[in-house]
Coordinates of C-alpha atoms in Angstrom, one line a residue:
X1 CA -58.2 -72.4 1.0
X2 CA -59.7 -75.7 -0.6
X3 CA -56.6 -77.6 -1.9
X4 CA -58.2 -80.8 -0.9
X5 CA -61.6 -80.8 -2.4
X6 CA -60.5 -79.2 -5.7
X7 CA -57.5 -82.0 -6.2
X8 CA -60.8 -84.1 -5.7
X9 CA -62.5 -82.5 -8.5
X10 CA -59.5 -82.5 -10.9
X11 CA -59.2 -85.9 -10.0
X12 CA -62.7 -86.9 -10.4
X13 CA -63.0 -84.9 -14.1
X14 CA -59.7 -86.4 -15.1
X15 CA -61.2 -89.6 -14.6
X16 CA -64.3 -88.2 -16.0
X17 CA -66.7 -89.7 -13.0
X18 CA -69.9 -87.8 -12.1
X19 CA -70.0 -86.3 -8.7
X20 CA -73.2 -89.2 -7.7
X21 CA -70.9 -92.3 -9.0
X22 CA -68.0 -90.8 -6.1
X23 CA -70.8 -89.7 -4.0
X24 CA -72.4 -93.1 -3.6
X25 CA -69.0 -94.5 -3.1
X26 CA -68.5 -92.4 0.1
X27 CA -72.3 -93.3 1.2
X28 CA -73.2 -89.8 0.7
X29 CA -75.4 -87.8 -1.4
X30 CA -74.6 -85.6 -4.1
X31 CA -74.4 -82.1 -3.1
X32 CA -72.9 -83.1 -0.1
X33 CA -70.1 -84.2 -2.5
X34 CA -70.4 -80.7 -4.7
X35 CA -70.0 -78.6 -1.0
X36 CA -66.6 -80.7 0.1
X37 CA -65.1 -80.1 -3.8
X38 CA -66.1 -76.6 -3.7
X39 CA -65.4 -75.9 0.5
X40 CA -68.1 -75.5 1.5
X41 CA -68.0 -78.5 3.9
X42 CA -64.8 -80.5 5.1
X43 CA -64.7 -84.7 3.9
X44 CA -64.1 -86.4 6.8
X45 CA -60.5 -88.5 7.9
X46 CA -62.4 -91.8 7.3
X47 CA -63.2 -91.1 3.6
X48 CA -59.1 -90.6 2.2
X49 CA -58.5 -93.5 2.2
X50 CA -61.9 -94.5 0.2
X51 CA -61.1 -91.1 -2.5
X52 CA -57.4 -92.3 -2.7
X53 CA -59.0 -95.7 -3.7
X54 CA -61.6 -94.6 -6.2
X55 CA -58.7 -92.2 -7.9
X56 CA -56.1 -95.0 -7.3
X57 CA -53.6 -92.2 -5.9
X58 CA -51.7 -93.1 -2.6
X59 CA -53.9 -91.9 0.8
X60 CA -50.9 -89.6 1.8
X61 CA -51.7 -86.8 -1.4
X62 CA -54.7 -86.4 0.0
X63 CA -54.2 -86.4 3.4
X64 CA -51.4 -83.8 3.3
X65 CA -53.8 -82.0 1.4
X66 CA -56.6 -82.2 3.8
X67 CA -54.5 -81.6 7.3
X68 CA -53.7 -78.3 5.4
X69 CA -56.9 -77.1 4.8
X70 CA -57.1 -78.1 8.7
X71 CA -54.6 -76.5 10.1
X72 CA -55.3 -73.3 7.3
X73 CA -58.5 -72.7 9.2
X74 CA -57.1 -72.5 12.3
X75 CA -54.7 -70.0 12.2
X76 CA -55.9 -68.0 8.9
X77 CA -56.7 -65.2 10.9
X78 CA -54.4 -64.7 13.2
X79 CA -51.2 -62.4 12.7
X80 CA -48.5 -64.8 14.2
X81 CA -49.9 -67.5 11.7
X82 CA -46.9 -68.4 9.8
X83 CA -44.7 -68.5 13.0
X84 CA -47.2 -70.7 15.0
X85 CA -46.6 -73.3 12.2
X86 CA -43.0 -72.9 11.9
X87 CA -43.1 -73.6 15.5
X88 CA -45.6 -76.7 14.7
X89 CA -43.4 -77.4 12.1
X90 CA -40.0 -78.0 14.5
X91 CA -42.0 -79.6 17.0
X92 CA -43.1 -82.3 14.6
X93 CA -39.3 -82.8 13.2
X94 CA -38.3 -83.0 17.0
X95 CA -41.2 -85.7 17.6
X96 CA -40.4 -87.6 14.5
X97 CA -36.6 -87.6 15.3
X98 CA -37.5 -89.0 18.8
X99 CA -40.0 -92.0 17.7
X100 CA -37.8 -93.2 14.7
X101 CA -35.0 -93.8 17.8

């Protein structure tokens, strides 16, 4: 699962940028931007916010995109995946419910 470097590819072809003019954006070389689009390596929290900047999309896309990948590699292999994040899943309504009292 890599939903968050390929919506950075689609973006950055939509908006027909070459992978070096994002790259140098993010202080980082090239192919270091060609492994995060393909998977190969993860973009770190810091660098949303600039990628939602250079695509002018809001931060949250992406970052919804890229706690997935996270929490997709976590529990890919395990059997009781989809329950442990239903279980994630209630635990973050119940937090949310508490904090927004």
């Amino acid at each position: 699962m890599n939903q968050f470097g390929e919506r950075i590819k689609q973006l950055r072809e939509q908006k027909n940028l070459l992978q070096r003019q994002i790259a140098h954006q993010l202080f980082m070389d090239t192919p270091m931007l060609s492994k995060i689009e393909r998977g190969e390596r993860r973009a770190k929290k810091e660098q949303i916010s600039i990628f939602a900047t250079i695509f002018s999309i809001k931060e949250d896309e992406l970052l919804s995109l890229w706690l997935a990948d996270q929490v997709y590699e976590i529990v890919k292999d395990e059997g009781v995946a989809l329950k442990a994040i239903q279980v994630a899943e209630e635990e973050v309504k119940y937090q949310s419910k508490r904090k927004s009292k």
